[in-house]
Amino acid sequence: MASSRRPGSPLGLHRVLDPPGVLPQAAWRLDTAAALWPDEVRVRVKRLNLDAASFRQLREAHVRDAAAMRSAVLDIVAARGKMQNPVTGSGGMLTGVVEEAGPDSPLGLAVGDTIATLVSLSLTPLAITDGLATWDGKSEQVPCDGYAILFGRSVATRLPDDLSAELALAVLDVCGAPALTHRVVAAAPGGAPAVAIIGAAGKSGSLSAAAARQAGAGRVIGVVPHQGEADMLTEAGLADAVVIADARDPVGLSGAVAAAGGPADVTVVCVDVPGCEGGAILSTAQGGTVIFFSMATSFTAAALGAEGVGADVTMLVGNGYVPGHAQLALDVVRAEPGVRTIFERRIAEHAEKAE
Amino acid sequence: MASSRRPGSPLGLHRVLDPPGVLPQAAWRLDTAAALWPDEVRVRVKRLNLDAASFRQLREAHVRDAAAMRSAVLDIVAARGKMQNPVTGSGGMLTGVVEEAGPDSPLGLAVGDTIATLVSLSLTPLAITDGLATWDGKSEQVPCDGYAILFGRSVATRLPDDLSAELALAVLDVCGAPALTHRVVAAAPGGAPAVAIIGAAGKSGSLSAAAARQAGAGRVIGVVPHQGEADMLTEAGLADAVVIADARDPVGLSGAVAAAGGPADVTVVCVDVPGCEGGAILSTAQGGTVIFFSMATSFTAAALGAEGVGADVTMLVGNGYVPGHAQLALDVVRAEPGVRTIFERRIAEHAEKAE
């Protein structure tokens, strides 16, 4: 058994080949041996779901040439033992079927379970065996045969039977946002806070808007960039007020939120464009909280922005992991037809764009 | 009166010349007219305290040539109406004497008060009138004659009589850290949390360690990079345990914190080097909180790092503004001789290095 070689670690340190001693995410190369340490799980991979930034980079670097994109992914995985795009640093997630679970695995998975990983591909040992022959390079969803290893502290969830795999994956991809929003709104001092969702007609935004209401928000203010999204959000019925504003314009954004019943006690930033820190801070009441889910958030812009306007706001880095996040997000989609419609529309738009 | 020209704004929007509509910090050029809007204050400047990153850039770009450094600062201020280094984007703070306070100013300052600004120079209208003739370019403390404008929502504090200006400025420069640490430690669920301070022998670190203890920490674990700092911290008596670890090594750092009584319920990152996110997260107990004060913090490394190890930790962007922060930090220095000794040693080291 592999475990005789080196002591195992729930973080997967025993799989790190180069450089030694770093976490799997920071490693250049991981050990993809199929034999399991006692707390590991091996998954037969069915599909990789590349992170949007990584997919965009691959498509642009290889001018949409499917063969070149396949080679690029295969080369990365062969060299690194994981699918971490060296340019973007990002990974994605995968779906597959549990092939073997070590006797000490704490993940509660059984052989035959169809699952999705909720930790990044950038730290997951992966071997590809089919040459990605059936991937046409048009979508970040990559049909794939091979296997992947989950560690003791990896996070994975069974795919639900009642939702399509495509819908479930899109929901799971952003499931940290509604879970943390729910927690913060439910704990807001005084109760029934006004909540502003910046980017409320997007995937993480619509889930967060619905989660805020479920958690007892007194008022949900949905901010969107243009009339088309405003119509979509109004139809979905997820916000008490829908306002159109440019999230990068602090004065315009905060004015619009104030006019719609703000300032907000909790502001949730769900738009992936740089420069939204100042506007989110100014839209938030003194003593309130801003949750930044956008990966385009600048740490210094947030820290200095709040200081510069004397804003006593709690600013949270949107942690993608909250216990129970997958279940909470899937339940929101089941309960809220408005959220489901937004997701289905986004998935359809995406498919069209890829044509 | 100037106020007849344009309506005033507590954020200083009326002073923004280019581009119109942005916040003063984001502006290329501010209006430095000496005449006040009703809620403004004009300060006779005595000294600029350039931000460390800005000073380093100026010194390197002009190979320590004092005349060239003076010209560079004068050119920036003449062009922009504020001292915001175009390369680093950063500013600093200033000290001076209140020359005129508008009738509607909410800052509570009186003519003749000696003050320091706690908002960045990067958003403060500034005019220099002495050509910086007495600055030798060796220190980021720049003797200066001229004037600056404070807005309704600017933050400034009177300089205390019982501490040297140099000590007070060094304390005020980092006063957000102990204030936010105090708040988080005092509110920790269950009380008496274990607190790890990464970089505890530094300026913000020593203040935060003392503030954590004052707020009821059950145990303060001070992390430092080498034996020299360990000795300094042990002598200062600010930590229950002093451990030496490389904050960029997640496995080493979290192991050291665990061995010293961790994992921590609250981890405070006070070291200005990149790559400390993973270690801070792993050093923190599930359900705990990490406060990032380092401007070298990467938002994505924090967000993805926590997700990658399934860490349910609350991650806070260290906001430099907390009501009462200046008073709290100055009081810590008055009450804790250990903190004062660390500051005096750091100031002396700095003066030596500048020679």
mmCIF file of N, CA, C and O in Angstrom, chain A residues 11 13 21 23 25 118-119 123 153 155 183 249-251 282 286 292 294-295 297 299-300 302-321 323, chain B residues 11 13 21 23 25 118-119 123 153 155 183 249-251 282 286 292 294-295 297 299-300 302-321 323:
data_model
loop_
_atom_site.group_PDB
_atom_site.id
_atom_site.type_symbol
_atom_site.label_atom_id
_atom_site.label_comp_id
_atom_site.label_asym_id
_atom_site.label_seq_id
_atom_site.Cartn_x
_atom_site.Cartn_y
_atom_site.Cartn_z
ATOM 1 N N LEU A 11 -3.976 17.264 3.969
ATOM 2 C CA LEU A 11 -3.829 18.340 2.992
ATOM 3 C C LEU A 11 -3.167 17.860 1.708
ATOM 4 O O LEU A 11 -3.025 18.622 0.761
ATOM 5 N N LEU A 13 0.011 16.776 1.462
ATOM 6 C CA LEU A 13 1.442 17.126 1.406
ATOM 7 C C LEU A 13 2.284 15.969 0.884
ATOM 8 O O LEU A 13 3.317 16.166 0.248
ATOM 9 N N GLY A 21 7.491 20.288 0.426
ATOM 10 C CA GLY A 21 7.123 21.074 1.601
ATOM 11 C C GLY A 21 6.050 22.117 1.382
ATOM 12 O O GLY A 21 5.523 22.660 2.334
ATOM 13 N N LEU A 23 2.229 23.483 -0.126
ATOM 14 C CA LEU A 23 0.894 22.922 -0.272
ATOM 15 C C LEU A 23 0.672 22.502 -1.729
ATOM 16 O O LEU A 23 1.272 23.061 -2.640
ATOM 17 N N GLN A 25 -1.529 23.183 -3.867
ATOM 18 C CA GLN A 25 -1.894 24.261 -4.782
ATOM 19 C C GLN A 25 -0.660 25.035 -5.251
ATOM 20 O O GLN A 25 -0.596 25.475 -6.392
ATOM 21 N N LEU A 118 -15.339 20.213 -5.074
ATOM 22 C CA LEU A 118 -15.502 21.631 -4.762
ATOM 23 C C LEU A 118 -14.183 22.249 -4.335
ATOM 24 O O LEU A 118 -14.145 23.366 -3.840
ATOM 25 N N VAL A 119 -13.098 21.496 -4.469
ATOM 26 C CA VAL A 119 -11.776 22.115 -4.351
ATOM 27 C C VAL A 119 -11.214 22.214 -5.761
ATOM 28 O O VAL A 119 -11.614 21.476 -6.651
ATOM 29 N N LEU A 123 -5.136 21.898 -7.249
ATOM 30 C CA LEU A 123 -4.484 21.152 -6.172
ATOM 31 C C LEU A 123 -4.848 19.674 -6.187
ATOM 32 O O LEU A 123 -4.554 18.940 -5.234
ATOM 33 N N ARG A 153 -8.870 16.238 3.411
ATOM 34 C CA ARG A 153 -9.502 17.529 3.631
ATOM 35 C C ARG A 153 -10.033 18.144 2.333
ATOM 36 O O ARG A 153 -10.366 19.323 2.287
ATOM 37 N N VAL A 155 -12.902 18.739 -0.596
ATOM 38 C CA VAL A 155 -14.343 18.908 -0.466
ATOM 39 C C VAL A 155 -14.985 18.426 -1.766
ATOM 40 O O VAL A 155 -14.571 18.812 -2.847
ATOM 41 N N ARG A 183 -25.088 33.527 5.983
ATOM 42 C CA ARG A 183 -24.539 33.586 7.338
ATOM 43 C C ARG A 183 -24.431 35.035 7.839
ATOM 44 O O ARG A 183 -24.815 35.342 8.966
ATOM 45 N N ASP A 249 -18.341 53.163 -10.562
ATOM 46 C CA ASP A 249 -18.526 54.590 -10.303
ATOM 47 C C ASP A 249 -19.038 54.759 -8.867
ATOM 48 O O ASP A 249 -20.227 54.610 -8.600
ATOM 49 N N PRO A 250 -18.140 55.059 -7.922
ATOM 50 C CA PRO A 250 -18.532 55.070 -6.507
ATOM 51 C C PRO A 250 -19.673 56.028 -6.214
ATOM 52 O O PRO A 250 -20.593 55.703 -5.462
ATOM 53 N N VAL A 251 -19.607 57.221 -6.838
ATOM 54 C CA VAL A 251 -20.624 58.224 -6.546
ATOM 55 C C VAL A 251 -21.964 57.799 -7.136
ATOM 56 O O VAL A 251 -23.008 57.839 -6.468
ATOM 57 N N LEU A 282 -18.844 52.787 -0.221
ATOM 58 C CA LEU A 282 -19.688 53.977 -0.059
ATOM 59 C C LEU A 282 -21.171 53.631 -0.035
ATOM 60 O O LEU A 282 -21.983 54.404 0.467
ATOM 61 N N GLN A 286 -22.351 52.921 7.915
ATOM 62 C CA GLN A 286 -21.336 52.782 8.962
ATOM 63 C C GLN A 286 -21.741 51.603 9.859
ATOM 64 O O GLN A 286 -22.911 51.448 10.205
ATOM 65 N N PHE A 292 -16.762 40.634 -0.443
ATOM 66 C CA PHE A 292 -16.207 40.671 -1.795
ATOM 67 C C PHE A 292 -16.091 39.243 -2.324
ATOM 68 O O PHE A 292 -15.268 38.466 -1.840
ATOM 69 N N SER A 294 -15.869 38.865 -5.814
ATOM 70 C CA SER A 294 -15.208 38.987 -7.108
ATOM 71 C C SER A 294 -13.722 38.712 -6.989
ATOM 72 O O SER A 294 -13.036 39.281 -6.141
ATOM 73 N N MET A 295 -13.212 37.843 -7.878
ATOM 74 C CA MET A 295 -11.783 37.564 -7.897
ATOM 75 C C MET A 295 -11.009 38.754 -8.453
ATOM 76 O O MET A 295 -9.782 38.772 -8.421
ATOM 77 N N THR A 297 -11.221 41.622 -7.120
ATOM 78 C CA THR A 297 -11.083 42.556 -6.002
ATOM 79 C C THR A 297 -9.610 42.834 -5.712
ATOM 80 O O THR A 297 -8.788 41.922 -5.678
ATOM 81 N N PHE A 299 -7.049 43.941 -2.914
ATOM 82 C CA PHE A 299 -6.963 44.044 -1.458
ATOM 83 C C PHE A 299 -6.635 45.475 -1.026
ATOM 84 O O PHE A 299 -7.276 46.038 -0.142
ATOM 85 N N THR A 300 -5.640 46.077 -1.677
ATOM 86 C CA THR A 300 -5.237 47.420 -1.253
ATOM 87 C C THR A 300 -6.309 48.458 -1.581
ATOM 88 O O THR A 300 -6.522 49.386 -0.807
ATOM 89 N N ALA A 302 -9.459 48.023 -1.476
ATOM 90 C CA ALA A 302 -10.474 47.898 -0.436
ATOM 91 C C ALA A 302 -9.978 48.523 0.870
ATOM 92 O O ALA A 302 -10.662 49.346 1.487
ATOM 93 N N ALA A 303 -8.774 48.153 1.286
ATOM 94 C CA ALA A 303 -8.251 48.633 2.570
ATOM 95 C C ALA A 303 -8.090 50.152 2.556
ATOM 96 O O ALA A 303 -8.544 50.851 3.474
ATOM 97 N N LEU A 304 -7.451 50.674 1.508
ATOM 98 C CA LEU A 304 -7.212 52.115 1.449
ATOM 99 C C LEU A 304 -8.492 52.878 1.130
ATOM 100 O O LEU A 304 -8.676 54.005 1.584
ATOM 101 N N GLY A 305 -9.374 52.255 0.377
ATOM 102 C CA GLY A 305 -10.632 52.916 0.026
ATOM 103 C C GLY A 305 -11.476 53.199 1.248
ATOM 104 O O GLY A 305 -12.023 54.292 1.413
ATOM 105 N N ALA A 306 -11.565 52.232 2.128
ATOM 106 C CA ALA A 306 -12.364 52.416 3.341
ATOM 107 C C ALA A 306 -11.726 53.461 4.247
ATOM 108 O O ALA A 306 -12.394 54.353 4.783
ATOM 109 N N GLU A 307 -10.419 53.378 4.396
ATOM 110 C CA GLU A 307 -9.698 54.337 5.228
ATOM 111 C C GLU A 307 -9.862 55.754 4.671
ATOM 112 O O GLU A 307 -10.052 56.704 5.428
ATOM 113 N N GLY A 308 -9.793 55.870 3.343
ATOM 114 C CA GLY A 308 -9.830 57.182 2.711
ATOM 115 C C GLY A 308 -11.132 57.924 2.924
ATOM 116 O O GLY A 308 -11.166 59.147 2.871
ATOM 117 N N VAL A 309 -12.211 57.202 3.147
ATOM 118 C CA VAL A 309 -13.488 57.879 3.367
ATOM 119 C C VAL A 309 -13.972 57.679 4.809
ATOM 120 O O VAL A 309 -15.138 57.921 5.119
ATOM 121 N N GLY A 310 -13.072 57.247 5.684
ATOM 122 C CA GLY A 310 -13.447 57.062 7.085
ATOM 123 C C GLY A 310 -14.646 56.138 7.237
ATOM 124 O O GLY A 310 -15.575 56.416 7.984
ATOM 125 N N ALA A 311 -14.611 55.024 6.516
ATOM 126 C CA ALA A 311 -15.751 54.102 6.531
ATOM 127 C C ALA A 311 -15.494 52.982 7.529
ATOM 128 O O ALA A 311 -14.562 52.193 7.362
ATOM 129 N N ASP A 312 -16.324 52.915 8.566
ATOM 130 C CA ASP A 312 -16.216 51.838 9.545
ATOM 131 C C ASP A 312 -17.051 50.664 9.063
ATOM 132 O O ASP A 312 -18.149 50.412 9.553
ATOM 133 N N VAL A 313 -16.523 49.960 8.058
ATOM 134 C CA VAL A 313 -17.232 48.797 7.520
ATOM 135 C C VAL A 313 -16.349 47.565 7.675
ATOM 136 O O VAL A 313 -15.133 47.641 7.559
ATOM 137 N N THR A 314 -16.993 46.441 7.969
ATOM 138 C CA THR A 314 -16.288 45.162 8.023
ATOM 139 C C THR A 314 -16.197 44.639 6.600
ATOM 140 O O THR A 314 -17.216 44.544 5.911
ATOM 141 N N MET A 315 -14.986 44.310 6.151
ATOM 142 C CA MET A 315 -14.809 43.852 4.770
ATOM 143 C C MET A 315 -14.339 42.412 4.767
ATOM 144 O O MET A 315 -13.287 42.096 5.322
ATOM 145 N N LEU A 316 -15.127 41.543 4.151
ATOM 146 C CA LEU A 316 -14.825 40.117 4.159
ATOM 147 C C LEU A 316 -14.293 39.647 2.815
ATOM 148 O O LEU A 316 -14.839 39.991 1.769
ATOM 149 N N VAL A 317 -13.236 38.853 2.865
ATOM 150 C CA VAL A 317 -12.773 38.126 1.688
ATOM 151 C C VAL A 317 -13.751 36.958 1.500
ATOM 152 O O VAL A 317 -13.935 36.156 2.418
ATOM 153 N N GLY A 318 -14.384 36.894 0.342
ATOM 154 C CA GLY A 318 -15.369 35.838 0.095
ATOM 155 C C GLY A 318 -14.720 34.470 0.056
ATOM 156 O O GLY A 318 -14.133 34.091 -0.945
ATOM 157 N N ASN A 319 -14.820 33.755 1.137
ATOM 158 C CA ASN A 319 -14.267 32.406 1.249
ATOM 159 C C ASN A 319 -15.193 31.462 0.482
ATOM 160 O O ASN A 319 -16.397 31.450 0.706
ATOM 161 N N GLY A 320 -14.620 30.685 -0.431
ATOM 162 C CA GLY A 320 -15.436 29.774 -1.220
ATOM 163 C C GLY A 320 -15.917 28.568 -0.443
ATOM 164 O O GLY A 320 -16.717 27.785 -0.942
ATOM 165 N N TYR A 321 -15.444 28.415 0.786
ATOM 166 C CA TYR A 321 -15.875 27.259 1.577
ATOM 167 C C TYR A 321 -16.619 27.673 2.840
ATOM 168 O O TYR A 321 -16.096 28.399 3.680
ATOM 169 N N PRO A 323 -19.254 25.415 5.508
ATOM 170 C CA PRO A 323 -19.863 24.087 5.653
ATOM 171 C C PRO A 323 -21.318 24.102 5.175
ATOM 172 O O PRO A 323 -22.073 25.017 5.499
ATOM 173 N N LEU B 11 -16.930 64.117 0.965
ATOM 174 C CA LEU B 11 -15.871 63.279 0.399
ATOM 175 C C LEU B 11 -14.882 64.089 -0.431
ATOM 176 O O LEU B 11 -13.896 63.546 -0.917
ATOM 177 N N LEU B 13 -15.623 65.661 -3.314
ATOM 178 C CA LEU B 13 -15.875 65.550 -4.758
ATOM 179 C C LEU B 13 -15.763 66.899 -5.457
ATOM 180 O O LEU B 13 -15.375 66.981 -6.622
ATOM 181 N N GLY B 21 -15.994 63.549 -11.357
ATOM 182 C CA GLY B 21 -16.921 62.519 -10.891
ATOM 183 C C GLY B 21 -16.283 61.388 -10.121
ATOM 184 O O GLY B 21 -16.986 60.596 -9.509
ATOM 185 N N LEU B 23 -13.672 59.774 -7.063
ATOM 186 C CA LEU B 23 -13.278 60.144 -5.710
ATOM 187 C C LEU B 23 -11.893 60.802 -5.744
ATOM 188 O O LEU B 23 -11.083 60.513 -6.638
ATOM 189 N N GLN B 25 -9.187 60.215 -4.242
ATOM 190 C CA GLN B 25 -8.066 59.282 -4.306
ATOM 191 C C GLN B 25 -7.818 58.798 -5.737
ATOM 192 O O GLN B 25 -6.681 58.595 -6.139
ATOM 193 N N LEU B 118 -4.975 61.280 9.238
ATOM 194 C CA LEU B 118 -5.028 59.817 9.208
ATOM 195 C C LEU B 118 -5.677 59.322 7.920
ATOM 196 O O LEU B 118 -5.987 58.147 7.786
ATOM 197 N N VAL B 119 -5.927 60.224 6.999
ATOM 198 C CA VAL B 119 -6.287 59.798 5.646
ATOM 199 C C VAL B 119 -5.073 60.050 4.777
ATOM 200 O O VAL B 119 -4.233 60.883 5.089
ATOM 201 N N LEU B 123 -5.236 61.544 -1.300
ATOM 202 C CA LEU B 123 -6.536 62.169 -1.550
ATOM 203 C C LEU B 123 -6.632 63.553 -0.923
ATOM 204 O O LEU B 123 -7.724 64.128 -0.869
ATOM 205 N N ARG B 153 -15.306 64.522 5.706
ATOM 206 C CA ARG B 153 -15.165 63.126 6.114
ATOM 207 C C ARG B 153 -13.702 62.697 6.213
ATOM 208 O O ARG B 153 -13.399 61.510 6.281
ATOM 209 N N VAL B 155 -10.093 62.236 8.195
ATOM 210 C CA VAL B 155 -9.824 61.828 9.568
ATOM 211 C C VAL B 155 -8.496 62.443 9.980
ATOM 212 O O VAL B 155 -7.504 62.332 9.267
ATOM 213 N N ARG B 183 -11.251 44.864 18.567
ATOM 214 C CA ARG B 183 -12.676 44.630 18.336
ATOM 215 C C ARG B 183 -12.960 43.151 18.088
ATOM 216 O O ARG B 183 -13.907 42.582 18.638
ATOM 217 N N ASP B 249 5.777 29.838 4.786
ATOM 218 C CA ASP B 249 5.786 28.374 4.762
ATOM 219 C C ASP B 249 4.570 27.868 5.542
ATOM 220 O O ASP B 249 4.594 27.796 6.763
ATOM 221 N N PRO B 250 3.474 27.537 4.839
ATOM 222 C CA PRO B 250 2.221 27.200 5.524
ATOM 223 C C PRO B 250 2.377 26.042 6.506
ATOM 224 O O PRO B 250 1.826 26.080 7.613
ATOM 225 N N VAL B 251 3.123 25.025 6.079
ATOM 226 C CA VAL B 251 3.242 23.848 6.927
ATOM 227 C C VAL B 251 4.085 24.179 8.165
ATOM 228 O O VAL B 251 3.715 23.856 9.297
ATOM 229 N N LEU B 282 -4.060 28.201 7.632
ATOM 230 C CA LEU B 282 -3.825 26.889 8.261
ATOM 231 C C LEU B 282 -3.534 27.012 9.755
ATOM 232 O O LEU B 282 -3.702 26.046 10.498
ATOM 233 N N GLN B 286 -10.941 26.038 12.771
ATOM 234 C CA GLN B 286 -12.219 26.122 12.055
ATOM 235 C C GLN B 286 -13.147 27.041 12.858
ATOM 236 O O GLN B 286 -13.212 26.972 14.083
ATOM 237 N N PHE B 292 -6.122 40.344 7.848
ATOM 238 C CA PHE B 292 -4.969 40.646 7.005
ATOM 239 C C PHE B 292 -4.692 42.145 7.046
ATOM 240 O O PHE B 292 -5.472 42.936 6.513
ATOM 241 N N SER B 294 -1.470 43.203 6.146
ATOM 242 C CA SER B 294 -0.373 43.412 5.210
ATOM 243 C C SER B 294 -0.895 43.877 3.860
ATOM 244 O O SER B 294 -1.790 43.272 3.280
ATOM 245 N N MET B 295 -0.292 44.951 3.337
ATOM 246 C CA MET B 295 -0.674 45.440 2.012
ATOM 247 C C MET B 295 -0.158 44.499 0.923
ATOM 248 O O MET B 295 -0.496 44.662 -0.246
ATOM 249 N N THR B 297 -0.976 41.432 0.889
ATOM 250 C CA THR B 297 -1.950 40.342 0.827
ATOM 251 C C THR B 297 -2.553 40.228 -0.569
ATOM 252 O O THR B 297 -2.921 41.226 -1.174
ATOM 253 N N PHE B 299 -5.708 39.013 -2.604
ATOM 254 C CA PHE B 299 -7.106 38.649 -2.389
ATOM 255 C C PHE B 299 -7.397 37.229 -2.872
ATOM 256 O O PHE B 299 -8.001 36.426 -2.166
ATOM 257 N N THR B 300 -6.924 36.911 -4.083
ATOM 258 C CA THR B 300 -7.227 35.585 -4.628
ATOM 259 C C THR B 300 -6.499 34.481 -3.862
ATOM 260 O O THR B 300 -7.058 33.412 -3.664
ATOM 261 N N ALA B 302 -5.879 34.430 -0.749
ATOM 262 C CA ALA B 302 -6.644 34.211 0.480
ATOM 263 C C ALA B 302 -7.926 33.432 0.180
ATOM 264 O O ALA B 302 -8.222 32.415 0.815
ATOM 265 N N ALA B 303 -8.674 33.896 -0.823
ATOM 266 C CA ALA B 303 -9.961 33.266 -1.128
ATOM 267 C C ALA B 303 -9.769 31.813 -1.568
ATOM 268 O O ALA B 303 -10.441 30.908 -1.061
ATOM 269 N N LEU B 304 -8.852 31.590 -2.503
ATOM 270 C CA LEU B 304 -8.647 30.233 -3.015
ATOM 271 C C LEU B 304 -7.919 29.363 -1.997
ATOM 272 O O LEU B 304 -8.144 28.157 -1.931
ATOM 273 N N GLY B 305 -7.053 29.978 -1.201
ATOM 274 C CA GLY B 305 -6.313 29.207 -0.197
ATOM 275 C C GLY B 305 -7.239 28.591 0.834
ATOM 276 O O GLY B 305 -7.098 27.415 1.192
ATOM 277 N N ALA B 306 -8.198 29.354 1.295
ATOM 278 C CA ALA B 306 -9.133 28.834 2.296
ATOM 279 C C ALA B 306 -10.004 27.740 1.694
ATOM 280 O O ALA B 306 -10.218 26.685 2.290
ATOM 281 N N GLU B 307 -10.480 27.993 0.482
ATOM 282 C CA GLU B 307 -11.319 27.014 -0.201
ATOM 283 C C GLU B 307 -10.542 25.717 -0.428
ATOM 284 O O GLU B 307 -11.072 24.617 -0.251
ATOM 285 N N GLY B 308 -9.269 25.848 -0.793
ATOM 286 C CA GLY B 308 -8.471 24.683 -1.147
ATOM 287 C C GLY B 308 -8.228 23.731 0.010
ATOM 288 O O GLY B 308 -7.975 22.552 -0.194
ATOM 289 N N VAL B 309 -8.282 24.237 1.227
ATOM 290 C CA VAL B 309 -8.077 23.356 2.378
ATOM 291 C C VAL B 309 -9.363 23.203 3.189
ATOM 292 O O VAL B 309 -9.335 22.754 4.332
ATOM 293 N N GLY B 310 -10.494 23.590 2.595
ATOM 294 C CA GLY B 310 -11.763 23.458 3.302
ATOM 295 C C GLY B 310 -11.743 24.154 4.653
ATOM 296 O O GLY B 310 -12.179 23.602 5.658
ATOM 297 N N ALA B 311 -11.205 25.382 4.662
ATOM 298 C CA ALA B 311 -11.085 26.108 5.925
ATOM 299 C C ALA B 311 -12.272 27.045 6.112
ATOM 300 O O ALA B 311 -12.455 27.974 5.329
ATOM 301 N N ASP B 312 -13.062 26.797 7.144
ATOM 302 C CA ASP B 312 -14.190 27.676 7.463
ATOM 303 C C ASP B 312 -13.686 28.791 8.368
ATOM 304 O O ASP B 312 -13.899 28.769 9.579
ATOM 305 N N VAL B 313 -12.968 29.745 7.774
ATOM 306 C CA VAL B 313 -12.449 30.869 8.549
ATOM 307 C C VAL B 313 -12.993 32.168 7.961
ATOM 308 O O VAL B 313 -13.168 32.285 6.751
ATOM 309 N N THR B 314 -13.281 33.106 8.852
ATOM 310 C CA THR B 314 -13.695 34.437 8.425
ATOM 311 C C THR B 314 -12.435 35.234 8.115
ATOM 312 O O THR B 314 -11.531 35.303 8.948
ATOM 313 N N MET B 315 -12.349 35.806 6.922
ATOM 314 C CA MET B 315 -11.136 36.537 6.534
ATOM 315 C C MET B 315 -11.464 38.009 6.342
ATOM 316 O O MET B 315 -12.306 38.361 5.512
ATOM 317 N N LEU B 316 -10.805 38.845 7.127
ATOM 318 C CA LEU B 316 -11.104 40.272 7.101
ATOM 319 C C LEU B 316 -10.015 41.053 6.379
ATOM 320 O O LEU B 316 -8.824 40.840 6.607
ATOM 321 N N VAL B 317 -10.440 41.966 5.529
ATOM 322 C CA VAL B 317 -9.526 42.960 4.965
ATOM 323 C C VAL B 317 -9.277 43.986 6.075
ATOM 324 O O VAL B 317 -10.219 44.570 6.609
ATOM 325 N N GLY B 318 -8.012 44.169 6.437
ATOM 326 C CA GLY B 318 -7.690 45.091 7.528
ATOM 327 C C GLY B 318 -8.008 46.524 7.155
ATOM 328 O O GLY B 318 -7.261 47.169 6.436
ATOM 329 N N ASN B 319 -9.123 47.015 7.621
ATOM 330 C CA ASN B 319 -9.560 48.387 7.377
ATOM 331 C C ASN B 319 -8.732 49.308 8.266
ATOM 332 O O ASN B 319 -8.639 49.100 9.467
ATOM 333 N N GLY B 320 -8.107 50.325 7.655
ATOM 334 C CA GLY B 320 -7.283 51.243 8.431
ATOM 335 C C GLY B 320 -8.084 52.198 9.280
ATOM 336 O O GLY B 320 -7.516 52.937 10.081
ATOM 337 N N TYR B 321 -9.400 52.195 9.137
ATOM 338 C CA TYR B 321 -10.218 53.109 9.931
ATOM 339 C C TYR B 321 -11.175 52.361 10.848
ATOM 340 O O TYR B 321 -11.997 51.572 10.393
ATOM 341 N N PRO B 323 -13.406 53.677 14.381
ATOM 342 C CA PRO B 323 -13.590 54.850 15.241
ATOM 343 C C PRO B 323 -12.765 54.712 16.529
ATOM 344 O O PRO B 323 -12.743 53.650 17.146
#
